[in-house]
XYZ file of C-alpha atoms in Angstrom:
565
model
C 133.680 88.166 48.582
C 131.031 85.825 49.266
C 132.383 84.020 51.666
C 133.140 87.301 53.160
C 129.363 88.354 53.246
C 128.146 85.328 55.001
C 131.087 85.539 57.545
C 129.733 89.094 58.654
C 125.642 88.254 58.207
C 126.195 84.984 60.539
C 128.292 87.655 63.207
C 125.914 89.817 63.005
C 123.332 87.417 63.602
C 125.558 86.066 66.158
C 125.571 89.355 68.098
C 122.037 90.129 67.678
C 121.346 86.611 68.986
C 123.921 87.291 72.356
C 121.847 90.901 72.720
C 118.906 88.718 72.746
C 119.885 86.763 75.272
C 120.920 89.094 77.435
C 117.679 91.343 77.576
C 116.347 89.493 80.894
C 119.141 89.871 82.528
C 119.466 93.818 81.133
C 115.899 94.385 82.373
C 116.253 93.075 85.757
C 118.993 94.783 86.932
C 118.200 98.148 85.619
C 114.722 97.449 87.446
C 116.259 96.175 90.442
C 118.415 100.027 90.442
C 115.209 101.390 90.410
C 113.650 99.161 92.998
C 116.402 100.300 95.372
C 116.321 103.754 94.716
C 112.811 104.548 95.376
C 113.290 104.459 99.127
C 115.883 107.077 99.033
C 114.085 109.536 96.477
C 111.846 110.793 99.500
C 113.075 112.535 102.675
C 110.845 110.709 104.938
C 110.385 106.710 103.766
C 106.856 106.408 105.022
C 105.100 103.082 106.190
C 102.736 101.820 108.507
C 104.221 99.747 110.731
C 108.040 100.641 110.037
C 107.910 103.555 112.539
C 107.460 101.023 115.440
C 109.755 98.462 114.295
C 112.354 101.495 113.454
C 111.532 102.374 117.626
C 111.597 99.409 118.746
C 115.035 98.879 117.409
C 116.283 102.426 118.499
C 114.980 101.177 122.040
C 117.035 97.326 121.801
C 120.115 99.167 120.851
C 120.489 101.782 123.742
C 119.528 98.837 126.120
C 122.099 96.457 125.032
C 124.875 99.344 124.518
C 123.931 101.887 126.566
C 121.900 100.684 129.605
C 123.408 102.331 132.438
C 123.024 105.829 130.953
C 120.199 105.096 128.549
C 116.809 106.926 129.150
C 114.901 103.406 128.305
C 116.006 101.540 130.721
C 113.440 102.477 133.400
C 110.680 101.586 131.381
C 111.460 98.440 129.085
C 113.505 95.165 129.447
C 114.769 93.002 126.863
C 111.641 90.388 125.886
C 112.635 86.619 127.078
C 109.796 84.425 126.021
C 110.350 82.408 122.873
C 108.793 84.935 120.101
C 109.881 85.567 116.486
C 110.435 88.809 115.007
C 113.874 89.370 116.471
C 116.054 89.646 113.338
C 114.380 92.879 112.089
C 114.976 94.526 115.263
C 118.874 93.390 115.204
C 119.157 94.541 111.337
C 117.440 97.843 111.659
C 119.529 98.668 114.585
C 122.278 97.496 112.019
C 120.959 100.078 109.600
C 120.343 103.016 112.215
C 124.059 102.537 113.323
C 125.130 102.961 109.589
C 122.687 105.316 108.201
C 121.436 107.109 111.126
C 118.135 106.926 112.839
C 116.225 108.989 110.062
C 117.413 106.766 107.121
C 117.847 103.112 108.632
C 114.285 101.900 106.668
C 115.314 103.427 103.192
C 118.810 101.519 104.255
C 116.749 98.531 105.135
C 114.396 98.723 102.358
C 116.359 98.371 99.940
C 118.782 95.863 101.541
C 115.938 93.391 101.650
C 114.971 93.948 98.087
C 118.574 93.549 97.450
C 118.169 90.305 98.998
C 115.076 88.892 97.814
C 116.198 89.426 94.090
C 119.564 87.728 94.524
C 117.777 85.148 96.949
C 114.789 84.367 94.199
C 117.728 83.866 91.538
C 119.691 82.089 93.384
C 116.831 79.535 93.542
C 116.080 79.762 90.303
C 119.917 78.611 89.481
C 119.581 76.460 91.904
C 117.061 74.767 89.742
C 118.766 74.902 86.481
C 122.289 75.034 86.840
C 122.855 75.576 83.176
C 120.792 78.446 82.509
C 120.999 82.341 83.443
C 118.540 83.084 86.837
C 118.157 87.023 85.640
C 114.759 87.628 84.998
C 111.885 90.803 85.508
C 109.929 88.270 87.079
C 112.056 88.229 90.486
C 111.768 91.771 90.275
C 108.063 91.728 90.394
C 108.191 88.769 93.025
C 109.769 91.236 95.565
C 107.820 94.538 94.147
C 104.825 93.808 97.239
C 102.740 95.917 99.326
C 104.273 94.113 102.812
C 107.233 96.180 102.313
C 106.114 99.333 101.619
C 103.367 98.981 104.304
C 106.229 98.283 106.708
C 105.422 94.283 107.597
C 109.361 93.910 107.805
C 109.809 91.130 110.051
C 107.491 89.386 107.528
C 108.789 90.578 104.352
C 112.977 89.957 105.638
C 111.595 86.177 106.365
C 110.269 85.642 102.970
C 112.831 87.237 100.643
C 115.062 84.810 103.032
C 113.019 82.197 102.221
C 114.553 81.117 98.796
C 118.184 81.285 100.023
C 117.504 78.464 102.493
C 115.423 76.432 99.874
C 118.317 76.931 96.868
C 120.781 75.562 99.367
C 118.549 72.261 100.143
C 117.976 72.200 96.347
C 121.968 72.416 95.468
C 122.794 70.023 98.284
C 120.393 66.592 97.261
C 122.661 63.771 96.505
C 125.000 65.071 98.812
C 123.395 65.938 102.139
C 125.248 65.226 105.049
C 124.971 65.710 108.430
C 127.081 69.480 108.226
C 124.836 70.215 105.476
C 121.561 69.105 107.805
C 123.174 71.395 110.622
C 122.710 74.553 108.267
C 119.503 73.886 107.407
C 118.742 73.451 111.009
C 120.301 77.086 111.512
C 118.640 78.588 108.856
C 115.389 77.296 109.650
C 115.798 78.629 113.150
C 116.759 81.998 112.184
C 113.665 82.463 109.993
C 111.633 81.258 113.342
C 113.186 84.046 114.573
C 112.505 86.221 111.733
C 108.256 85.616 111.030
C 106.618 82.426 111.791
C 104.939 82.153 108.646
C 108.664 81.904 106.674
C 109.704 79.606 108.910
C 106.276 77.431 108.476
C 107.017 77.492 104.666
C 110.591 77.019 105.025
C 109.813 73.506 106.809
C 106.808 72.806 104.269
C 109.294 73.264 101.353
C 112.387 71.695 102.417
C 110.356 68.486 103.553
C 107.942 68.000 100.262
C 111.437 68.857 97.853
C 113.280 65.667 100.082
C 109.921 63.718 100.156
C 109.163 64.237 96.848
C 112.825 63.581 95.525
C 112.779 60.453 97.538
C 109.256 59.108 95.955
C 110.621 59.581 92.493
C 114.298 58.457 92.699
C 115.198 61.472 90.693
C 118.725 60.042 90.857
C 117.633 56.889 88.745
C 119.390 55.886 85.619
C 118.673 53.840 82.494
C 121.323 51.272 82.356
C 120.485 47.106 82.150
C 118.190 46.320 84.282
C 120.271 44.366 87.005
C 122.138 47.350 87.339
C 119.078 49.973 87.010
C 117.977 48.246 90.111
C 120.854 47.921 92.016
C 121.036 52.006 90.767
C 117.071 52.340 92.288
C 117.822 51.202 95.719
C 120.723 53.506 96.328
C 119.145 56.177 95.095
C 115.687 55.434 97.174
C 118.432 54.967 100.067
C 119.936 57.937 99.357
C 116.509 59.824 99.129
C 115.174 58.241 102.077
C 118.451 59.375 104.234
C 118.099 63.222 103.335
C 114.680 62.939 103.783
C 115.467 61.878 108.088
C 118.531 64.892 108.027
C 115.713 67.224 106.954
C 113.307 66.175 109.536
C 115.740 66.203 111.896
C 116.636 69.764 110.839
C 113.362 70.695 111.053
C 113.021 69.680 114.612
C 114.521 72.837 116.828
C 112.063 74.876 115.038
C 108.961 72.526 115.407
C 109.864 72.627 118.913
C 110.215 76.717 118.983
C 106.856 77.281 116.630
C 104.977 74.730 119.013
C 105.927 76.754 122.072
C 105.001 79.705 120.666
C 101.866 79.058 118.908
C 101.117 76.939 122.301
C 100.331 80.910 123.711
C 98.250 82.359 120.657
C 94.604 83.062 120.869
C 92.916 80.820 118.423
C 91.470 82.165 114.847
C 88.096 82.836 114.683
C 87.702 83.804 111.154
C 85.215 81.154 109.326
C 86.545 80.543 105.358
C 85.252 82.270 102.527
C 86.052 80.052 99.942
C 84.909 81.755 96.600
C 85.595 85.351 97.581
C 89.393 83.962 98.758
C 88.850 82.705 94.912
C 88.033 85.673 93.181
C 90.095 88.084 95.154
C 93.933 86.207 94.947
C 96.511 87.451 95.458
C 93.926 90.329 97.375
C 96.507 93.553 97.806
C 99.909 91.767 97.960
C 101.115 93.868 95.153
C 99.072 97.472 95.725
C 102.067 99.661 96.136
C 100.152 102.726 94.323
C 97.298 104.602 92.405
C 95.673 103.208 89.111
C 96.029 100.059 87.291
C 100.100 100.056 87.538
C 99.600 100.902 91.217
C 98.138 97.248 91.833
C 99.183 95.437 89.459
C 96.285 94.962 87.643
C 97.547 93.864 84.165
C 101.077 92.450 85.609
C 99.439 90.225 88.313
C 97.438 87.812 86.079
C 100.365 87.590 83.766
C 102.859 86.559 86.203
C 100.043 83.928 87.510
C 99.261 82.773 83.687
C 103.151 82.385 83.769
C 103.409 80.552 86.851
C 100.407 77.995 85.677
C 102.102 77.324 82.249
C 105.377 76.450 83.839
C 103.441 74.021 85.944
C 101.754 72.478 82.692
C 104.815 72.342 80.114
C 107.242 70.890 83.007
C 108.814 67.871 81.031
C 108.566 64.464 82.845
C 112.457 64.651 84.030
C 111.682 68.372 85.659
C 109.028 66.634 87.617
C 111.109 64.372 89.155
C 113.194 66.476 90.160
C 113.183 69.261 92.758
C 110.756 71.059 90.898
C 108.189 68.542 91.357
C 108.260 68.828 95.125
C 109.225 73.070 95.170
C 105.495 72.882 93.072
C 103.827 70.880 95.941
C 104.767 73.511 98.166
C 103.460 76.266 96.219
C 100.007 74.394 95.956
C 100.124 73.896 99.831
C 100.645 77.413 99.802
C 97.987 78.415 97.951
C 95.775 76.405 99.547
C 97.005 77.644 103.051
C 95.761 81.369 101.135
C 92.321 79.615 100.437
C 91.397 77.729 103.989
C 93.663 79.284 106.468
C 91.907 81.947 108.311
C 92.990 85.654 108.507
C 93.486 85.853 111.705
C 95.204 82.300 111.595
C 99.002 81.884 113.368
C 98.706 84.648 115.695
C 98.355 87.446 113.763
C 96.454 89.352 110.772
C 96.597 89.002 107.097
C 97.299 85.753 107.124
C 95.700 84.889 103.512
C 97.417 87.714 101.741
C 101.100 86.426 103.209
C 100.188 83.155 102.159
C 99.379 84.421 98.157
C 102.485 86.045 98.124
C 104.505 82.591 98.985
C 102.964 81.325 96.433
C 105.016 84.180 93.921
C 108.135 83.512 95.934
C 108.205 79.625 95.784
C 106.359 79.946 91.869
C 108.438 82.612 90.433
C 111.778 80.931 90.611
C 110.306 77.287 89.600
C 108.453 78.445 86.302
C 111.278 80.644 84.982
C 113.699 77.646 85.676
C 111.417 74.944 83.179
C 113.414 75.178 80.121
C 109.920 74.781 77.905
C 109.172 78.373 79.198
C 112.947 79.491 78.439
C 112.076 79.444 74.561
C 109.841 82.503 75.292
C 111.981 84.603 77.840
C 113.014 87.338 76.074
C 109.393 88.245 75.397
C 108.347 87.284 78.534
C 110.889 89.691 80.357
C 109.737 92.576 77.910
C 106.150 91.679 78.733
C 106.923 92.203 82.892
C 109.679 95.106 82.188
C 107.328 97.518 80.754
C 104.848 96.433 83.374
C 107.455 97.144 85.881
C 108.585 100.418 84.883
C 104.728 101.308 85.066
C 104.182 100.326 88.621
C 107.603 101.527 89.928
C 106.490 104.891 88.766
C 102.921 104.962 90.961
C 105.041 103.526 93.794
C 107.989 106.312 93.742
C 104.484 108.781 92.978
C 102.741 106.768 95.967
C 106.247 107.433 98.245
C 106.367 111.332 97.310
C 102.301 111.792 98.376
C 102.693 110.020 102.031
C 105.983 111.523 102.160
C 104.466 114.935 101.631
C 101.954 114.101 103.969
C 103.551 113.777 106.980
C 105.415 116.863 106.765
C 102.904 118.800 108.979
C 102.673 115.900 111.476
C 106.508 115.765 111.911
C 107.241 119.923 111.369
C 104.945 120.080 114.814
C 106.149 116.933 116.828
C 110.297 118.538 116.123
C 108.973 120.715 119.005
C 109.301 117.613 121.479
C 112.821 118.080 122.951
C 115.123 114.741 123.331
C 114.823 112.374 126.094
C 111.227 113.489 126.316
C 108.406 110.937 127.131
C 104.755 111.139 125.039
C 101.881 109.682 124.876
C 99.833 109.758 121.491
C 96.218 110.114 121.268
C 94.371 108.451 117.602
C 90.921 109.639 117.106
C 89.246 109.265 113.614
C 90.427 111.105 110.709
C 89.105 109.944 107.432
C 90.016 112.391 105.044
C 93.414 112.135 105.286
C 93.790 110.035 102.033
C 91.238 112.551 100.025
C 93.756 115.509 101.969
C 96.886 114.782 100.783
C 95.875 112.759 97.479
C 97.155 109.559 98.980
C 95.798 105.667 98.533
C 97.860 103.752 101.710
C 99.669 100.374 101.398
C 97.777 98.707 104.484
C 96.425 101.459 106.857
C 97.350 105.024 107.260
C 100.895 106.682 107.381
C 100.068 108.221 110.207
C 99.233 105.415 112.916
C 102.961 104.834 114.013
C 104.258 108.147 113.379
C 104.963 109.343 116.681
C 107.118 106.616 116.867
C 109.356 107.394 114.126
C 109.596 111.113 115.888
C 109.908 109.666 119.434
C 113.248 107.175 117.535
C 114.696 109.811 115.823
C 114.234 112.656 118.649
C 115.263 110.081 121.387
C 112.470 110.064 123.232
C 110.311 108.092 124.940
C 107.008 106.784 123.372
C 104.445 105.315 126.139
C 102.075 104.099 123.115
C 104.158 102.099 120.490
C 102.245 98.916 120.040
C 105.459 97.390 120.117
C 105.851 97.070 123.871
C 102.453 96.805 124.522
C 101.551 93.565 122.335
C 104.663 91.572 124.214
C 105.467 89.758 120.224
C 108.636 91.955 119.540
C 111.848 91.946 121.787
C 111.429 94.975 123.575
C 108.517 94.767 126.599
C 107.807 97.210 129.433
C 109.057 96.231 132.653
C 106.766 94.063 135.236
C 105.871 97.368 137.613
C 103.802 98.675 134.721
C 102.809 96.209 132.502
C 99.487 96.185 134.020
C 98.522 99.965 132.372
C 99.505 98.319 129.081
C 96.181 97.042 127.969
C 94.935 100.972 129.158
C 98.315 102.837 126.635
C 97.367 100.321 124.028
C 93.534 101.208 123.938
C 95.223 104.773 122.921
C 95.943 103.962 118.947
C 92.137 103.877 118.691
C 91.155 106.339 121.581
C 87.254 105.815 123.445
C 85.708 107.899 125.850
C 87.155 108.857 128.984
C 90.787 109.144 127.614
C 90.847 112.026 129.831
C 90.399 110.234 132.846
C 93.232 107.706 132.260
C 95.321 110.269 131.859
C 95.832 111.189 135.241
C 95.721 107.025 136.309
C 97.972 106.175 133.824
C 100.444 109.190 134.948
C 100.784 108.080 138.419
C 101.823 104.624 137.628
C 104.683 105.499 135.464
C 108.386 105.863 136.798
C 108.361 109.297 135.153
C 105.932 111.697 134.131
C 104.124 112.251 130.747
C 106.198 115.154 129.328
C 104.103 115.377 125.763
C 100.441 114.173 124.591
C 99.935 113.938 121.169
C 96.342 114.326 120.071
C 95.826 112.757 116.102
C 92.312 113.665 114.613
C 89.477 115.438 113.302
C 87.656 116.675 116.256
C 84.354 117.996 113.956
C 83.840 114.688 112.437
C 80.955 112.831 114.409
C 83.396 109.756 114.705
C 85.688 111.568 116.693
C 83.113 113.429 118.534
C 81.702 110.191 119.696
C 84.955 108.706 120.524
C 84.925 111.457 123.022
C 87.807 113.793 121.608
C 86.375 117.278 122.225
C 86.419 116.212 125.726
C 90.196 115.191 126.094
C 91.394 118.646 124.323
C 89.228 120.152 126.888
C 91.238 118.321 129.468
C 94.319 119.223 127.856
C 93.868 122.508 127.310
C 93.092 123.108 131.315
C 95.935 120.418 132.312
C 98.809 121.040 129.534
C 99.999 123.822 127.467
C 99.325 124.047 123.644
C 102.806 124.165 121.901
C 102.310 123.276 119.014
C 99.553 122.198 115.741
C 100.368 120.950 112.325
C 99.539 122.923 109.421
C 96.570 120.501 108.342
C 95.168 120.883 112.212
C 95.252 117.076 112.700
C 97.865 116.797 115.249
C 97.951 119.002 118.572
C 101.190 118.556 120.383
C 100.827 119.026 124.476
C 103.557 119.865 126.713
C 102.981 119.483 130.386
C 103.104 122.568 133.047
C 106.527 122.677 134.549
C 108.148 120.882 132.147
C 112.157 121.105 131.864
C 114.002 119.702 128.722
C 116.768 117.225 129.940
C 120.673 116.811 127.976
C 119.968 116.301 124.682
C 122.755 113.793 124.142
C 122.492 109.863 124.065
């Protein structure tokens, strides 16, 4: 009978011990179901910048597909400089083809946080082979503002990222040359996804096969005749993978130097201790309150990522690890000196404090010190998880809501309709419709998502205009592009370049979309009462969104053309 007894207590004890075990895993997948859904528990997934990228894609497709009958083809031309940002633009068009215009970013969305939770554990096995890679923490890794703000060519390079380091990782001691060559591919693609992936992609693979080589992780502790026989392969060895990575790397050196080689130069001067104080700034405001930005969950995760750097045992840090935590302190120190403006574009800190989560995340949950706690440590970020998933899906429903008047007036614009859209000052739209904003407002791309999803044509998409994505305006009217641009933040005398503007397009203006608050004294200055004037004399009122914000202009005389593709 006793014998009996202990046979059940130790099963029992057994099976509590397995349930234990599996918690982290538990936890991140039913957060990572949750982390997918959110997308698709709006009707309209609204971001920033997603609208543009969503058009710009809509655009690429008809011209590859459709050119002779498409109604783009007059105005744009595939881009053929050396630029990145071209895989978004290929996988949204993917996504629009599957899921239909209206749906391809939920479809996206969540396909990328698909990916950068299976890429961030696949490092993490990568790392240690032997252990499970499920954790909350990946989930948090890939729970950031760039998404949701719509920085997709950005965020799609980083939650690519880890794949392309977890393959370097799982090939040392056995690179060879067909190895190198996808390396050299993958680096490539994520030139051609966001230079600042591929940058990090180049810093990482290099310091993990520098670092591995210093070391001779591969050494052994036989006699020492044979230890040293042992110590030269292995610094052989090290120092061979070390050349196949550099000569990897070398397509995409050549590609980043001919692009940067056209990039205005940063002008941004550092400020060191408010870069301190202020890390990781927004990366991981996706909402209202303390859940919304991650105000508990943030210094956690970074505790977490310090103490894996401090309990690492001497054979972890001769290892990969050592060299995968070089490259998160070059990233963090490309967050604290690199200017803002730095690598051609904006926000260049803020992208580099995230890398440091995506190269940190995976290497502290893979130090087996730090596995002793993980059950309590995937708890800890769980409930702080479930917290801030709930103020982004309430975050999603509030812009979602918002737009509703915006894009219940611009379904007047027929199909294969051209527009122009107007942005004058409106800051009360957050305190309006109860909403905080990612990274700007929801509604400074939005006539592009109308323009992709009605088929029209959309004169003002910053896309085209900036020449950095791989649609451009043809060379018979790229000179009025500096004038179309100047539109997102309209000045005085918009009324006037109109008409200029007009008769240097192949077609005429069919729709003006005027977005703003004409009785605040921004706006007034900015010279809007004067272009609704204009408007009103020159076009016909058709239509105004509940919230009188948007006025939607149709010109005299105009005929709708077939509405199909």
């Amino acid at each position: 009978m006793r014998l009996t007894e202990e046979h059940h207590g130790l099963a029992a004890e057994s099976l509590a011990a397995k349930i234990w075990k599996h918690i982290p895993a538990a936890c991140a997948f039913i957060l990572l179901a949750c982390q997918t859904a959110v997308p698709w528990t709006v009707p309209h997934f609204v971001t920033t910048d997603g609208p543009s990228h969503l058009y710009g894609a809509t655009v690429a497709r008809d011209l590859v597909f459709n050119h002779k009958h498409s109604i783009y083809s007059a105005l744009y031309t595939i881009q053929r400089s050396v630029i990145p940002n071209w895989l978004t633009t290929v996988v949204l068009a993917a996504t629009s083809a599957l899921a239909g215009t209206a749906h391809a970013e939920q479809f996206f969305a969540s396909l990328s946080i698909l990916a950068g939770f299976f890429g961030l554990s696949y490092l993490s096995r990568a790392l240690g082979p032997e252990k499970s890679p499920w954790s909350p923490v990946m989930n948090f890794a890939v729970q950031t503002s760039y998404l949701w703000a719509g920085f997709y060519n950005f965020y799609l390079g980083m939650v690519l990222l880890p794949w392309l380091i977890g393959f370097h990782i799982r090939s040392i001691g056995r690179l060879n040359f067909s190895r190198a060559l996808v390396i050299a591919i993958g680096l490539v693609g994520l030139f051609f996804t966001h230079l600042i992936a591929a940058v990090l992609a180049i810093t990482t693979t290099v310091a993990i096969a520098g670092w591995v080589w210093i070391t001779g992780a591969a050494r052994n502790g036989r006699s020492d005749p044979a230890r040293a026989i042992a110590q030269r392969a292995s610094a052989y060895l090290g120092l061979t993978e070390l050349g196949l990575v550099l000569l990897a790397a070398i397509p995409t050196i050549i590609l980043i130097l001919i692009y940067t080689h056209s990039t205005p130069p940063a002008t941004k001067m550092l400020e060191f201790m408010t870069d301190w104080r202020h890390f990781p700034q927004n990366t991981f405001l996706t909402g209202r309150g303390p859940a919304g930005r991650a105000a508990f969950l943030g210094p956690f995760v970074i505790c977490f990522l310090i103490s894996g750097a401090l309990v690492m045992t001497r054979t972890e840090w001769r290892s990969a690890r050592g060299g995968l935590l070089i490259a998160t302190v070059i990233a963090f120190l490309c967050y604290m000196l690199v200017p803002d403006s730095g690598f051609g574009g904006a926000y260049a800190k803020g992208r580099f404090g995230w890398a440091v989560f995506i190269l940190g995340c995976p290497l502290a949950a893979s130090v087996a010190r730090l596995r002793l706690v993980r059950t309590p440590i995937a708890l800890c970020v769980a409930f702080f998880m479930f917290q801030s998933l709930e103020a982004t899906g309430r975050e999603e429903r509030l812009l979602s809501n918002a737009v509703l008047p915006y894009l219940s007036a611009t379904s007047q614009i027929p199909p294969r309709a051209s527009l122009i859209r107007l942005n004058y000052a409106t800051p009360a739209t957050a305190a309006l419709h109860r909403y905080v904003g990612n990274a700007g407002s929801p509604f400074l791309h939005l006539d592009s998502y109308a323009a992709a999803t009605g088929y029209d044509v959309n004169l003002t998409d910053y896309e085209q205009l900036t020449e950095l994505f791989p649609v451009v305006f043809k060379k018979s009217i790229r000179e009025m592009r500096y004038q179309l641009w100047g539109f997102e933040e309209s000045g005085p005398a918009a009324e006037t370049l109109l008409p200029w503007i007009e008769s240097g397009l192949p077609r005429p203006v069919d729709f003006v979309l005027v977005f703003g608050d004409e009785n605040f004294p921004g706006s007034i200055t900015q010279g809007m009462p004067s272009t609704l004037r204009y408007l009103d004399v020159h076009m016909q009122l058709i239509a105004t969104s509940s919230d009188s914000l948007l006025r939607v202009y149709r010109r005299n005389g105009f005929v709708p053309g077939p509405a199909g593709h």
